[in-house]
Amino acid sequence: MVADRDTFYMRKALQLAERGRGQTSPNPMVGAVIVDNEGAIVGTGAHEKAGGPHAEVEALLEAGAAARGATLYCTLEPCSHTGRTGPCAPLVADAGVARVVAATEDPNPLVSGRGLAILRERGIEVLTGVLEREAVRLNDAFFTVMRRGRPFVTMKIATSLDGKVAARPGATTRLTGSAADRQVHRDRAEVDALAVGSGTVLSDDPLLTARGAYRARPLTRVIFDSRLRTPPSARLFGTLGAGPVIIVTAPGPDPERIAALREAGAIVEVVEGVDSLRDALRMLAAHNVTSMIVEGGPTLHEAFWNAGLVDRVQIYVASTPLGDEGVPWLPFPVMSSPLIVERSARLLGDDTLLEGYVHRPD
């Protein structure tokens, strides 16, 4: 059946798109496969880094003359605008491709159906919606920043078996083992930014870097600090080679504190308004942050959750409890919320990673 064949080749295109994971931001990951009338794959491509060739271009170059009369499978609509590279849709048409199967339309307002329209105007048969859900999930960050004007936010925490985050207030408490730690740093290697509150900086003095996992791009570190308590001596200012540090604060801070933090290397952004968290995320999007892991602490997590700004939840649950004196995470059970969908659990050594996506109507 044609539908089964389209699904088969689109899965291959999605697998190719994974080559760009952690490398393409602020662009999407895209894969492309060109198949001739006999069902043979004659060209493949992937968008592997921002500014590099698009997946369709790579596939067309490999296919050469074999692209004429063939079907192009691509995980995202071929683009119709000029950015750091030229538009793909006219190239696809010029190559003589007879049919294009795109998993989903491009949410970028500069494209948004225009690439498909170019193809149809050139007499090419176009089909969309094949494995669309998987294609959108692949590029959650890109779709979120295009549709909502803010980064895709993951709320991440490590808790004890009884839901505590520290043995006592202000105490640094190691909860998870090496397998969980490796997963944390793999995730850090893929996103654009990590975020914490000033309380986490004061209690843990974290580096907020990706360690033990390859990362080709700078990693932005964000500190939400309404009272500007972050000390200029914080260790993360010694890691500016890994990426910028942005401090988000409220109006009215001491100018001398701002000057001291800027002298230490921080970018200080003053955000005001009743919707300050959302405005802060829009500001971060302007810094090309399309995905961000909010690592703590509980006060910042609760603010993000209550503001409706969490897109995914990751809870690393250790195998041992901390007891009654431990500091609880949040005053409500996040994972049992009706907003959480696509729940999953997997073992990482002695620990368990619980994940879920937050469903909100667009």
PDB file of N, CA and C in Angstrom, residues 257-270:
ATOM      1  N   ARG A 257      25.855  46.518  42.160  1.00  0.00           N
ATOM      2  CA  ARG A 257      25.811  45.060  42.019  1.00  0.00           C
ATOM      3  C   ARG A 257      25.797  44.669  40.547  1.00  0.00           C
ATOM      4  N   ILE A 258      25.002  45.403  39.764  1.00  0.00           N
ATOM      5  CA  ILE A 258      24.962  45.123  38.327  1.00  0.00           C
ATOM      6  C   ILE A 258      26.344  45.307  37.725  1.00  0.00           C
ATOM      7  N   ALA A 259      27.007  46.393  38.088  1.00  0.00           N
ATOM      8  CA  ALA A 259      28.345  46.671  37.549  1.00  0.00           C
ATOM      9  C   ALA A 259      29.327  45.576  37.931  1.00  0.00           C
ATOM     10  N   ALA A 260      29.247  45.084  39.173  1.00  0.00           N
ATOM     11  CA  ALA A 260      30.163  44.036  39.633  1.00  0.00           C
ATOM     12  C   ALA A 260      29.930  42.730  38.880  1.00  0.00           C
ATOM     13  N   LEU A 261      28.663  42.407  38.639  1.00  0.00           N
ATOM     14  CA  LEU A 261      28.353  41.176  37.916  1.00  0.00           C
ATOM     15  C   LEU A 261      28.770  41.282  36.449  1.00  0.00           C
ATOM     16  N   ARG A 262      28.557  42.433  35.855  1.00  0.00           N
ATOM     17  CA  ARG A 262      29.006  42.628  34.476  1.00  0.00           C
ATOM     18  C   ARG A 262      30.525  42.573  34.393  1.00  0.00           C
ATOM     19  N   GLU A 263      31.195  43.091  35.406  1.00  0.00           N
ATOM     20  CA  GLU A 263      32.656  43.010  35.447  1.00  0.00           C
ATOM     21  C   GLU A 263      33.109  41.548  35.526  1.00  0.00           C
ATOM     22  N   ALA A 264      32.307  40.714  36.201  1.00  0.00           N
ATOM     23  CA  ALA A 264      32.621  39.285  36.304  1.00  0.00           C
ATOM     24  C   ALA A 264      32.336  38.542  35.012  1.00  0.00           C
ATOM     25  N   GLY A 265      31.620  39.201  34.092  1.00  0.00           N
ATOM     26  CA  GLY A 265      31.346  38.596  32.793  1.00  0.00           C
ATOM     27  C   GLY A 265      29.898  38.301  32.514  1.00  0.00           C
ATOM     28  N   ALA A 266      29.000  38.654  33.440  1.00  0.00           N
ATOM     29  CA  ALA A 266      27.576  38.354  33.253  1.00  0.00           C
ATOM     30  C   ALA A 266      26.915  39.336  32.298  1.00  0.00           C
ATOM     31  N   ILE A 267      25.885  38.837  31.616  1.00  0.00           N
ATOM     32  CA  ILE A 267      24.943  39.695  30.894  1.00  0.00           C
ATOM     33  C   ILE A 267      23.754  39.877  31.825  1.00  0.00           C
ATOM     34  N   VAL A 268      23.491  41.091  32.250  1.00  0.00           N
ATOM     35  CA  VAL A 268      22.393  41.350  33.184  1.00  0.00           C
ATOM     36  C   VAL A 268      21.216  41.921  32.418  1.00  0.00           C
ATOM     37  N   GLU A 269      20.093  41.213  32.475  1.00  0.00           N
ATOM     38  CA  GLU A 269      18.868  41.638  31.794  1.00  0.00           C
ATOM     39  C   GLU A 269      17.805  41.973  32.838  1.00  0.00           C
ATOM     40  N   VAL A 270      17.326  43.205  32.816  1.00  0.00           N
ATOM     41  CA  VAL A 270      16.268  43.637  33.733  1.00  0.00           C
ATOM     42  C   VAL A 270      14.923  43.454  33.032  1.00  0.00           C
TER      43      VAL A 270
END
